[in-house]
Amino acid sequence: MNAGGSLHVVVPDGIEDPGRPSGGNTYDRLLCDHLAADGWSVAVRGVAGDWPWAGKESCRALEHTLGGIPDGSLVLVDGLLASAVPEVMVPASRRLRVVVLMHMPIGRRGADDDSWGREGAVVGAAAAVVTTSAWSRDWLLESYGLDPARVHVARPGVEPAARAQGSAAGRRLLCVGAVTPVKGHDLLLAALTRIADLEWRCLCVGSLTRADGFVQELSRDIRSAGLDDRIVLTGPRTGAELEATYAVADLLVLASRAETYGMVVTEALARGVPVVAPGVGGVPEALGETPGGQPPGLLLPPGDPDALADSLRRWLSDPDLRQALREAAARRRAALGSWPETADRVADVLAKVAR
Protein backbone atom coordinates (compact mmCIF):
# COMPACT_ATOMS: atom_id res chain seq x y z
CA MET A 1 0.00 0.00 0.00
CA ASN A 2 1.21 3.50 -0.87
CA ALA A 3 -0.67 5.79 1.48
CA GLY A 4 -0.75 9.55 1.39
CA GLY A 5 -0.55 12.27 -1.16
CA SER A 6 -3.09 14.43 -2.94
CA LEU A 7 -4.94 13.11 -5.96
CA HIS A 8 -7.40 14.75 -8.33
CA VAL A 9 -9.71 12.24 -10.06
CA VAL A 10 -11.61 13.40 -13.16
CA VAL A 11 -14.52 11.17 -14.12
CA PRO A 12 -17.78 11.27 -16.09
CA ASP A 13 -20.46 13.11 -14.16
CA GLY A 14 -22.92 10.85 -12.37
CA ILE A 15 -20.81 7.85 -11.37
CA GLU A 16 -22.97 7.65 -8.23
CA ASP A 17 -26.25 7.65 -10.19
CA PRO A 18 -28.04 4.31 -9.58
CA GLY A 19 -29.92 4.83 -12.84
CA ARG A 20 -26.66 4.62 -14.82
CA PRO A 21 -24.76 1.65 -13.42
CA SER A 22 -21.74 0.50 -15.41
CA GLY A 23 -18.52 -1.34 -14.83
CA GLY A 24 -16.54 1.86 -15.36
CA ASN A 25 -18.63 3.85 -12.89
CA THR A 26 -18.38 1.10 -10.29
CA TYR A 27 -14.61 0.84 -10.75
CA ASP A 28 -14.11 4.62 -10.46
CA ARG A 29 -16.30 4.91 -7.38
CA LEU A 30 -14.83 1.98 -5.45
CA LEU A 31 -11.27 2.88 -6.41
CA CYS A 32 -11.73 6.40 -5.02
CA ASP A 33 -13.31 5.03 -1.85
CA HIS A 34 -10.43 2.62 -1.20
CA LEU A 35 -7.71 5.13 -2.04
CA ALA A 36 -9.28 7.57 0.42
CA ALA A 37 -9.48 4.83 3.05
CA ASP A 38 -5.77 4.17 2.50
CA GLY A 39 -4.84 7.75 3.28
CA TRP A 40 -4.96 9.51 -0.09
CA SER A 41 -6.57 12.94 -0.24
CA VAL A 42 -8.95 12.34 -3.15
CA ALA A 43 -10.78 15.18 -4.90
CA VAL A 44 -13.30 13.79 -7.38
CA ARG A 45 -14.36 16.08 -10.23
CA GLY A 46 -17.22 15.01 -12.48
CA VAL A 47 -17.58 16.37 -16.01
CA ALA A 48 -20.95 16.10 -17.75
CA GLY A 49 -21.22 14.94 -21.34
CA ASP A 50 -22.00 12.04 -23.63
CA TRP A 51 -18.45 10.73 -23.52
CA PRO A 52 -16.24 9.85 -25.33
CA TRP A 53 -17.76 11.98 -28.13
CA ALA A 54 -19.23 14.63 -25.89
CA GLY A 55 -19.14 17.75 -28.06
CA LYS A 56 -17.50 21.15 -27.76
CA GLU A 57 -19.32 22.33 -24.63
CA SER A 58 -18.31 19.26 -22.63
CA CYS A 59 -14.75 19.46 -23.94
CA ARG A 60 -14.58 23.06 -22.74
CA ALA A 61 -15.87 21.90 -19.35
CA LEU A 62 -13.14 19.26 -19.19
CA GLU A 63 -10.54 21.84 -20.17
CA HIS A 64 -11.84 24.19 -17.49
CA THR A 65 -11.78 21.42 -14.87
CA LEU A 66 -8.19 20.47 -15.65
CA GLY A 67 -7.23 24.14 -15.88
CA GLY A 68 -8.35 24.66 -12.28
CA ILE A 69 -5.91 22.05 -10.98
CA PRO A 70 -2.54 23.48 -9.85
CA ASP A 71 0.59 22.81 -11.91
CA GLY A 72 2.44 19.62 -11.01
CA SER A 73 -0.61 17.99 -9.40
CA LEU A 74 -1.24 14.28 -9.67
CA VAL A 75 -4.36 13.67 -11.76
CA LEU A 76 -6.14 10.40 -12.60
CA VAL A 77 -8.42 10.84 -15.63
CA ASP A 78 -11.01 8.30 -16.76
CA GLY A 79 -10.16 7.27 -20.32
CA LEU A 80 -13.77 7.71 -21.36
CA LEU A 81 -13.22 11.46 -21.03
CA ALA A 82 -9.58 11.57 -22.09
CA SER A 83 -9.25 9.30 -25.13
CA ALA A 84 -10.91 11.43 -27.81
CA VAL A 85 -9.67 14.90 -26.82
CA PRO A 86 -5.89 15.24 -27.32
CA GLU A 87 -6.40 18.99 -27.83
CA VAL A 88 -7.33 19.10 -24.12
CA MET A 89 -5.27 16.26 -22.67
CA VAL A 90 -1.89 16.78 -24.36
CA PRO A 91 -1.44 20.36 -23.10
CA ALA A 92 -2.72 19.32 -19.66
CA SER A 93 -0.18 16.50 -19.57
CA ARG A 94 2.65 19.01 -20.00
CA ARG A 95 1.90 20.75 -16.70
CA LEU A 96 0.11 18.01 -14.70
CA ARG A 97 1.16 14.49 -13.74
CA VAL A 98 -1.59 12.76 -15.70
CA VAL A 99 -2.43 9.08 -15.33
CA VAL A 100 -5.10 7.79 -17.72
CA LEU A 101 -7.40 5.07 -16.38
CA MET A 102 -8.33 3.12 -19.52
CA HIS A 103 -11.52 1.11 -19.14
CA MET A 104 -12.10 0.57 -22.85
CA PRO A 105 -9.90 1.81 -25.71
CA ILE A 106 -11.84 3.67 -28.39
CA GLY A 107 -9.20 3.65 -31.13
CA ARG A 108 -10.21 2.17 -34.48
CA ARG A 109 -7.60 2.16 -37.20
CA GLY A 110 -8.87 3.96 -40.30
CA ALA A 111 -12.04 5.27 -38.65
CA ASP A 112 -13.50 8.53 -39.95
CA ASP A 113 -13.43 10.00 -36.44
CA ASP A 114 -9.63 9.59 -36.25
CA SER A 115 -10.11 7.78 -32.96
CA TRP A 116 -6.84 5.93 -33.54
CA GLY A 117 -4.68 9.01 -33.84
CA ARG A 118 -6.53 10.92 -31.12
CA GLU A 119 -6.29 8.18 -28.52
CA GLY A 120 -2.68 7.46 -29.44
CA ALA A 121 -1.76 11.10 -28.78
CA VAL A 122 -3.50 11.06 -25.39
CA VAL A 123 -1.91 7.88 -24.04
CA GLY A 124 1.44 8.85 -25.52
CA ALA A 125 1.44 12.13 -23.59
CA ALA A 126 0.31 10.68 -20.24
CA ALA A 127 2.84 9.98 -17.50
CA ALA A 128 1.30 6.52 -17.09
CA VAL A 129 -1.71 4.47 -18.18
CA VAL A 130 -3.65 2.04 -15.98
CA THR A 131 -5.70 -0.62 -17.75
CA THR A 132 -8.32 -2.91 -16.23
CA SER A 133 -7.07 -6.07 -17.90
CA ALA A 134 -3.91 -7.58 -19.32
CA TRP A 135 -5.73 -7.85 -22.64
CA SER A 136 -6.22 -4.07 -22.70
CA ARG A 137 -2.57 -3.47 -21.84
CA ASP A 138 -1.42 -5.73 -24.65
CA TRP A 139 -3.79 -4.00 -27.07
CA LEU A 140 -2.49 -0.55 -26.16
CA LEU A 141 1.15 -1.61 -26.39
CA GLU A 142 0.63 -3.23 -29.79
CA SER A 143 -1.53 -0.41 -31.12
CA TYR A 144 0.42 2.64 -30.01
CA GLY A 145 3.97 1.47 -29.38
CA LEU A 146 3.96 2.69 -25.78
CA ASP A 147 6.79 2.11 -23.33
CA PRO A 148 5.72 -1.05 -21.42
CA ALA A 149 7.05 0.45 -18.18
CA ARG A 150 4.38 3.17 -18.42
CA VAL A 151 1.35 0.87 -18.89
CA HIS A 152 0.04 -1.04 -15.89
CA VAL A 153 -2.76 -3.48 -15.07
CA ALA A 154 -5.16 -3.11 -12.15
CA ARG A 155 -7.96 -5.62 -12.65
CA PRO A 156 -11.31 -4.88 -11.03
CA GLY A 157 -11.85 -6.37 -7.62
CA VAL A 158 -15.03 -7.99 -6.45
CA GLU A 159 -17.07 -7.53 -3.31
CA PRO A 160 -17.54 -10.57 -1.05
CA ALA A 161 -20.96 -12.12 -1.64
CA ALA A 162 -23.06 -15.04 -0.45
CA ARG A 163 -23.14 -18.06 -2.71
CA ALA A 164 -26.22 -18.33 -4.92
CA GLN A 165 -28.46 -21.30 -4.21
CA GLY A 166 -29.07 -22.41 -7.79
CA SER A 167 -31.96 -24.57 -8.94
CA ALA A 168 -31.64 -28.21 -9.95
CA ALA A 169 -32.82 -27.62 -13.50
CA GLY A 170 -30.66 -24.52 -14.08
CA ARG A 171 -33.40 -22.63 -15.92
CA ARG A 172 -32.92 -19.18 -14.39
CA LEU A 173 -30.68 -17.34 -16.84
CA LEU A 174 -29.29 -13.87 -16.13
CA CYS A 175 -27.72 -11.28 -18.42
CA VAL A 176 -26.29 -8.13 -16.78
CA GLY A 177 -25.31 -5.11 -18.84
CA ALA A 178 -26.73 -2.03 -20.52
CA VAL A 179 -28.98 -3.00 -23.42
CA THR A 180 -26.85 -1.80 -26.33
CA PRO A 181 -25.52 -3.31 -29.56
CA VAL A 182 -22.08 -3.77 -27.98
CA LYS A 183 -23.53 -6.03 -25.30
CA GLY A 184 -25.14 -8.16 -27.99
CA HIS A 185 -28.67 -8.60 -26.70
CA ASP A 186 -29.81 -9.16 -30.29
CA LEU A 187 -27.41 -12.12 -30.49
CA LEU A 188 -28.72 -13.39 -27.17
CA LEU A 189 -32.29 -13.21 -28.46
CA ALA A 190 -31.31 -15.11 -31.61
CA ALA A 191 -29.74 -17.85 -29.46
CA LEU A 192 -32.69 -18.06 -27.07
CA THR A 193 -35.10 -18.30 -30.00
CA ARG A 194 -33.24 -21.42 -31.12
CA ILE A 195 -33.86 -23.13 -27.75
CA ALA A 196 -37.46 -22.04 -27.29
CA ASP A 197 -38.41 -25.74 -27.09
CA LEU A 198 -36.67 -25.95 -23.69
CA GLU A 199 -37.80 -24.49 -20.38
CA TRP A 200 -35.92 -21.39 -19.23
CA ARG A 201 -36.43 -17.75 -18.28
CA CYS A 202 -33.90 -14.97 -18.87
CA LEU A 203 -33.69 -11.69 -16.97
CA CYS A 204 -31.78 -8.95 -18.79
CA VAL A 205 -30.71 -6.46 -16.15
CA GLY A 206 -29.29 -3.15 -17.32
CA SER A 207 -29.97 0.36 -18.52
CA LEU A 208 -32.62 0.77 -21.22
CA THR A 209 -31.68 4.37 -22.07
CA ARG A 210 -28.21 4.05 -23.64
CA ALA A 211 -29.49 3.06 -27.11
CA ASP A 212 -33.20 3.84 -27.39
CA GLY A 213 -33.66 2.67 -30.97
CA PHE A 214 -31.89 -0.61 -30.31
CA VAL A 215 -34.01 -1.25 -27.19
CA GLN A 216 -37.24 -0.56 -29.09
CA GLU A 217 -36.28 -2.89 -31.91
CA LEU A 218 -35.16 -5.60 -29.49
CA SER A 219 -38.45 -5.35 -27.58
CA ARG A 220 -40.41 -5.72 -30.83
CA ASP A 221 -38.33 -8.73 -31.82
CA ILE A 222 -38.87 -10.37 -28.43
CA ARG A 223 -42.63 -9.95 -28.83
CA SER A 224 -42.53 -11.19 -32.42
CA ALA A 225 -40.70 -14.32 -31.28
CA GLY A 226 -43.41 -14.94 -28.67
CA LEU A 227 -40.85 -14.77 -25.86
CA ASP A 228 -41.98 -11.66 -24.02
CA ASP A 229 -43.04 -13.78 -21.05
CA ARG A 230 -39.61 -15.49 -20.91
CA ILE A 231 -37.15 -12.68 -21.75
CA VAL A 232 -37.60 -9.77 -19.37
CA LEU A 233 -35.83 -6.43 -19.76
CA THR A 234 -35.84 -5.24 -16.17
CA GLY A 235 -33.92 -1.97 -16.46
CA PRO A 236 -31.02 -1.25 -14.10
CA ARG A 237 -30.76 -2.86 -10.69
CA THR A 238 -28.27 -1.98 -7.99
CA GLY A 239 -27.63 -2.69 -4.32
CA ALA A 240 -29.90 -5.13 -2.56
CA GLU A 241 -32.12 -5.54 -5.62
CA LEU A 242 -29.20 -6.65 -7.79
CA GLU A 243 -27.89 -8.85 -4.99
CA ALA A 244 -31.28 -10.59 -4.78
CA THR A 245 -31.24 -11.10 -8.55
CA TYR A 246 -27.83 -12.79 -8.46
CA ALA A 247 -28.88 -14.89 -5.47
CA VAL A 248 -31.49 -16.80 -7.49
CA ALA A 249 -29.59 -16.99 -10.79
CA ASP A 250 -28.40 -20.32 -12.20
CA LEU A 251 -26.22 -19.06 -15.07
CA LEU A 252 -24.81 -15.75 -16.25
CA VAL A 253 -25.14 -15.40 -20.02
CA LEU A 254 -23.30 -12.80 -22.09
CA ALA A 255 -23.29 -12.21 -25.85
CA SER A 256 -21.05 -9.13 -25.92
CA ARG A 257 -19.34 -8.06 -29.11
CA ALA A 258 -16.58 -6.38 -27.09
CA GLU A 259 -15.41 -6.48 -23.47
CA THR A 260 -12.13 -5.24 -22.05
CA TYR A 261 -12.65 -7.37 -18.93
CA GLY A 262 -16.23 -8.12 -17.97
CA MET A 263 -16.81 -7.23 -14.33
CA VAL A 264 -20.17 -8.99 -14.33
CA VAL A 265 -18.27 -12.24 -14.95
CA THR A 266 -16.37 -11.99 -11.68
CA GLU A 267 -19.47 -10.67 -9.91
CA ALA A 268 -21.28 -13.86 -10.93
CA LEU A 269 -18.33 -16.07 -9.97
CA ALA A 270 -18.18 -14.36 -6.56
CA ARG A 271 -21.57 -15.96 -5.99
CA GLY A 272 -20.62 -19.32 -7.45
CA VAL A 273 -22.69 -18.71 -10.60
CA PRO A 274 -21.15 -20.23 -13.78
CA VAL A 275 -20.83 -18.19 -16.96
CA VAL A 276 -21.48 -18.71 -20.66
CA ALA A 277 -19.88 -15.93 -22.68
CA PRO A 278 -17.95 -15.16 -25.88
CA GLY A 279 -14.19 -15.36 -25.57
CA VAL A 280 -13.80 -11.73 -26.58
CA GLY A 281 -11.32 -9.20 -25.20
CA GLY A 282 -10.65 -9.70 -21.51
CA VAL A 283 -13.52 -12.12 -20.83
CA PRO A 284 -11.26 -15.23 -20.75
CA GLU A 285 -9.06 -13.37 -18.26
CA ALA A 286 -12.04 -12.56 -16.03
CA LEU A 287 -13.42 -16.10 -16.25
CA GLY A 288 -10.09 -17.72 -15.40
CA GLU A 289 -9.93 -21.27 -14.14
CA THR A 290 -9.64 -23.24 -10.93
CA PRO A 291 -6.24 -24.25 -9.49
CA GLY A 292 -6.83 -27.60 -11.17
CA GLY A 293 -7.36 -25.99 -14.57
CA GLN A 294 -11.16 -26.29 -14.83
CA PRO A 295 -12.98 -23.29 -16.35
CA PRO A 296 -16.04 -22.13 -14.36
CA GLY A 297 -18.03 -21.67 -17.54
CA LEU A 298 -18.08 -22.00 -21.31
CA LEU A 299 -16.31 -19.65 -23.75
CA LEU A 300 -17.74 -19.29 -27.25
CA PRO A 301 -16.75 -17.74 -30.57
CA PRO A 302 -17.80 -14.06 -30.59
CA GLY A 303 -20.87 -13.08 -32.59
CA ASP A 304 -22.12 -16.66 -33.01
CA PRO A 305 -25.73 -17.17 -31.83
CA ASP A 306 -25.66 -20.82 -32.97
CA ALA A 307 -22.71 -21.56 -30.67
CA LEU A 308 -24.43 -19.72 -27.83
CA ALA A 309 -27.65 -21.66 -28.40
CA ASP A 310 -25.73 -24.96 -28.45
CA SER A 311 -23.98 -24.13 -25.17
CA LEU A 312 -27.22 -23.13 -23.48
CA ARG A 313 -28.88 -26.32 -24.70
CA ARG A 314 -26.00 -28.31 -23.20
CA TRP A 315 -26.34 -26.45 -19.91
CA LEU A 316 -30.09 -27.03 -19.73
CA SER A 317 -29.97 -30.66 -20.85
CA ASP A 318 -26.90 -32.05 -19.04
CA PRO A 319 -27.07 -32.27 -15.21
CA ASP A 320 -23.46 -33.47 -15.05
CA LEU A 321 -22.24 -30.39 -16.93
CA ARG A 322 -24.22 -28.11 -14.64
CA GLN A 323 -22.74 -29.76 -11.57
CA ALA A 324 -19.18 -29.60 -12.94
CA LEU A 325 -19.43 -25.92 -13.84
CA ARG A 326 -21.01 -25.06 -10.49
CA GLU A 327 -18.21 -26.83 -8.62
CA ALA A 328 -15.61 -25.01 -10.73
CA ALA A 329 -17.32 -21.66 -10.10
CA ALA A 330 -17.29 -22.33 -6.35
CA ARG A 331 -13.53 -23.02 -6.46
CA ARG A 332 -12.81 -20.03 -8.69
CA ARG A 333 -14.79 -17.86 -6.26
CA ALA A 334 -12.14 -18.28 -3.58
CA ALA A 335 -9.34 -16.94 -5.82
CA LEU A 336 -10.94 -13.70 -7.01
CA GLY A 337 -9.16 -10.43 -6.29
CA SER A 338 -10.47 -7.76 -3.94
CA TRP A 339 -11.00 -4.02 -4.37
CA PRO A 340 -8.31 -3.18 -1.78
CA GLU A 341 -5.87 -5.14 -3.98
CA THR A 342 -6.99 -3.15 -7.01
CA ALA A 343 -6.51 0.11 -5.13
CA ASP A 344 -3.03 -0.97 -4.01
CA ARG A 345 -1.98 -1.61 -7.62
CA VAL A 346 -3.25 1.81 -8.73
CA ALA A 347 -1.65 3.45 -5.69
CA ASP A 348 1.71 1.95 -6.67
CA VAL A 349 1.43 3.59 -10.09
CA LEU A 350 0.33 6.92 -8.64
CA ALA A 351 3.16 6.95 -6.11
CA LYS A 352 5.76 6.31 -8.83
CA VAL A 353 4.35 9.10 -11.00
CA ALA A 354 4.22 11.45 -8.01
CA ARG A 355 7.91 10.82 -7.34
mmCIF file of N, CA, C and O in Angstrom, residues 163-172 246-251 271-274 315 326:
data_model
loop_
_atom_site.group_PDB
_atom_site.id
_atom_site.type_symbol
_atom_site.label_atom_id
_atom_site.label_comp_id
_atom_site.label_asym_id
_atom_site.label_seq_id
_atom_site.Cartn_x
_atom_site.Cartn_y
_atom_site.Cartn_z
ATOM 1 N N ARG A 163 -23.021 -17.171 -1.561
ATOM 2 C CA ARG A 163 -23.141 -18.064 -2.708
ATOM 3 C C ARG A 163 -24.599 -18.221 -3.102
ATOM 4 O O ARG A 163 -25.484 -18.404 -2.261
ATOM 5 N N ALA A 164 -24.865 -18.140 -4.399
ATOM 6 C CA ALA A 164 -26.224 -18.333 -4.918
ATOM 7 C C ALA A 164 -26.659 -19.780 -4.695
ATOM 8 O O ALA A 164 -25.841 -20.706 -4.738
ATOM 9 N N GLN A 165 -27.942 -19.958 -4.485
ATOM 10 C CA GLN A 165 -28.458 -21.301 -4.212
ATOM 11 C C GLN A 165 -28.480 -22.173 -5.461
ATOM 12 O O GLN A 165 -28.067 -23.314 -5.454
ATOM 13 N N GLY A 166 -28.977 -21.604 -6.563
ATOM 14 C CA GLY A 166 -29.074 -22.407 -7.786
ATOM 15 C C GLY A 166 -30.230 -23.390 -7.717
ATOM 16 O O GLY A 166 -30.547 -23.927 -6.667
ATOM 17 N N SER A 167 -30.859 -23.605 -8.863
ATOM 18 C CA SER A 167 -31.959 -24.572 -8.942
ATOM 19 C C SER A 167 -31.468 -25.829 -9.648
ATOM 20 O O SER A 167 -30.525 -25.779 -10.444
ATOM 21 N N ALA A 168 -32.094 -26.934 -9.386
ATOM 22 C CA ALA A 168 -31.644 -28.210 -9.945
ATOM 23 C C ALA A 168 -31.654 -28.191 -11.470
ATOM 24 O O ALA A 168 -30.731 -28.696 -12.118
ATOM 25 N N ALA A 169 -32.677 -27.589 -12.046
ATOM 26 C CA ALA A 169 -32.819 -27.621 -13.504
ATOM 27 C C ALA A 169 -31.997 -26.541 -14.216
ATOM 28 O O ALA A 169 -31.802 -26.623 -15.433
ATOM 29 N N GLY A 170 -31.523 -25.537 -13.482
ATOM 30 C CA GLY A 170 -30.663 -24.518 -14.077
ATOM 31 C C GLY A 170 -31.346 -23.603 -15.061
ATOM 32 O O GLY A 170 -30.689 -23.061 -15.962
ATOM 33 N N ARG A 171 -32.629 -23.351 -14.907
ATOM 34 C CA ARG A 171 -33.396 -22.635 -15.924
ATOM 35 C C ARG A 171 -33.394 -21.119 -15.753
ATOM 36 O O ARG A 171 -33.890 -20.407 -16.623
ATOM 37 N N ARG A 172 -32.862 -20.622 -14.653
ATOM 38 C CA ARG A 172 -32.916 -19.184 -14.391
ATOM 39 C C ARG A 172 -31.661 -18.527 -14.948
ATOM 40 O O ARG A 172 -30.599 -18.537 -14.327
ATOM 41 N N TYR A 246 -28.917 -11.817 -8.373
ATOM 42 C CA TYR A 246 -27.831 -12.792 -8.464
ATOM 43 C C TYR A 246 -28.102 -14.022 -7.590
ATOM 44 O O TYR A 246 -27.741 -15.148 -7.960
ATOM 45 N N ALA A 247 -28.718 -13.801 -6.441
ATOM 46 C CA ALA A 247 -28.884 -14.894 -5.466
ATOM 47 C C ALA A 247 -29.729 -16.035 -5.996
ATOM 48 O O ALA A 247 -29.589 -17.181 -5.540
ATOM 49 N N VAL A 248 -30.614 -15.742 -6.961
ATOM 50 C CA VAL A 248 -31.490 -16.796 -7.486
ATOM 51 C C VAL A 248 -31.114 -17.192 -8.911
ATOM 52 O O VAL A 248 -31.837 -17.967 -9.545
ATOM 53 N N ALA A 249 -29.990 -16.678 -9.415
ATOM 54 C CA ALA A 249 -29.591 -16.994 -10.793
ATOM 55 C C ALA A 249 -28.891 -18.344 -10.849
ATOM 56 O O ALA A 249 -28.160 -18.733 -9.933
ATOM 57 N N ASP A 250 -29.094 -19.051 -11.959
ATOM 58 C CA ASP A 250 -28.399 -20.317 -12.205
ATOM 59 C C ASP A 250 -27.178 -20.126 -13.099
ATOM 60 O O ASP A 250 -26.168 -20.820 -12.929
ATOM 61 N N LEU A 251 -27.276 -19.205 -14.060
ATOM 62 C CA LEU A 251 -26.223 -19.063 -15.065
ATOM 63 C C LEU A 251 -26.185 -17.620 -15.550
ATOM 64 O O LEU A 251 -27.224 -17.043 -15.857
ATOM 65 N N ARG A 271 -20.394 -15.311 -6.565
ATOM 66 C CA ARG A 271 -21.574 -15.957 -5.989
ATOM 67 C C ARG A 271 -21.676 -17.431 -6.386
ATOM 68 O O ARG A 271 -22.686 -18.068 -6.165
ATOM 69 N N GLY A 272 -20.621 -17.927 -7.038
ATOM 70 C CA GLY A 272 -20.616 -19.321 -7.454
ATOM 71 C C GLY A 272 -21.500 -19.606 -8.643
ATOM 72 O O GLY A 272 -21.876 -20.760 -8.889
ATOM 73 N N VAL A 273 -21.829 -18.554 -9.424
ATOM 74 C CA VAL A 273 -22.692 -18.714 -10.604
ATOM 75 C C VAL A 273 -21.814 -18.912 -11.832
ATOM 76 O O VAL A 273 -21.001 -18.041 -12.149
ATOM 77 N N PRO A 274 -21.939 -20.019 -12.557
ATOM 78 C CA PRO A 274 -21.154 -20.234 -13.777
ATOM 79 C C PRO A 274 -21.530 -19.235 -14.871
ATOM 80 O O PRO A 274 -22.550 -18.536 -14.778
ATOM 81 N N TRP A 315 -26.165 -26.793 -21.322
ATOM 82 C CA TRP A 315 -26.343 -26.448 -19.908
ATOM 83 C C TRP A 315 -27.705 -26.930 -19.398
ATOM 84 O O TRP A 315 -27.797 -27.524 -18.315
ATOM 85 N N ARG A 326 -20.725 -25.663 -11.790
ATOM 86 C CA ARG A 326 -21.013 -25.057 -10.488
ATOM 87 C C ARG A 326 -19.879 -25.323 -9.501
ATOM 88 O O ARG A 326 -19.490 -24.439 -8.727
#
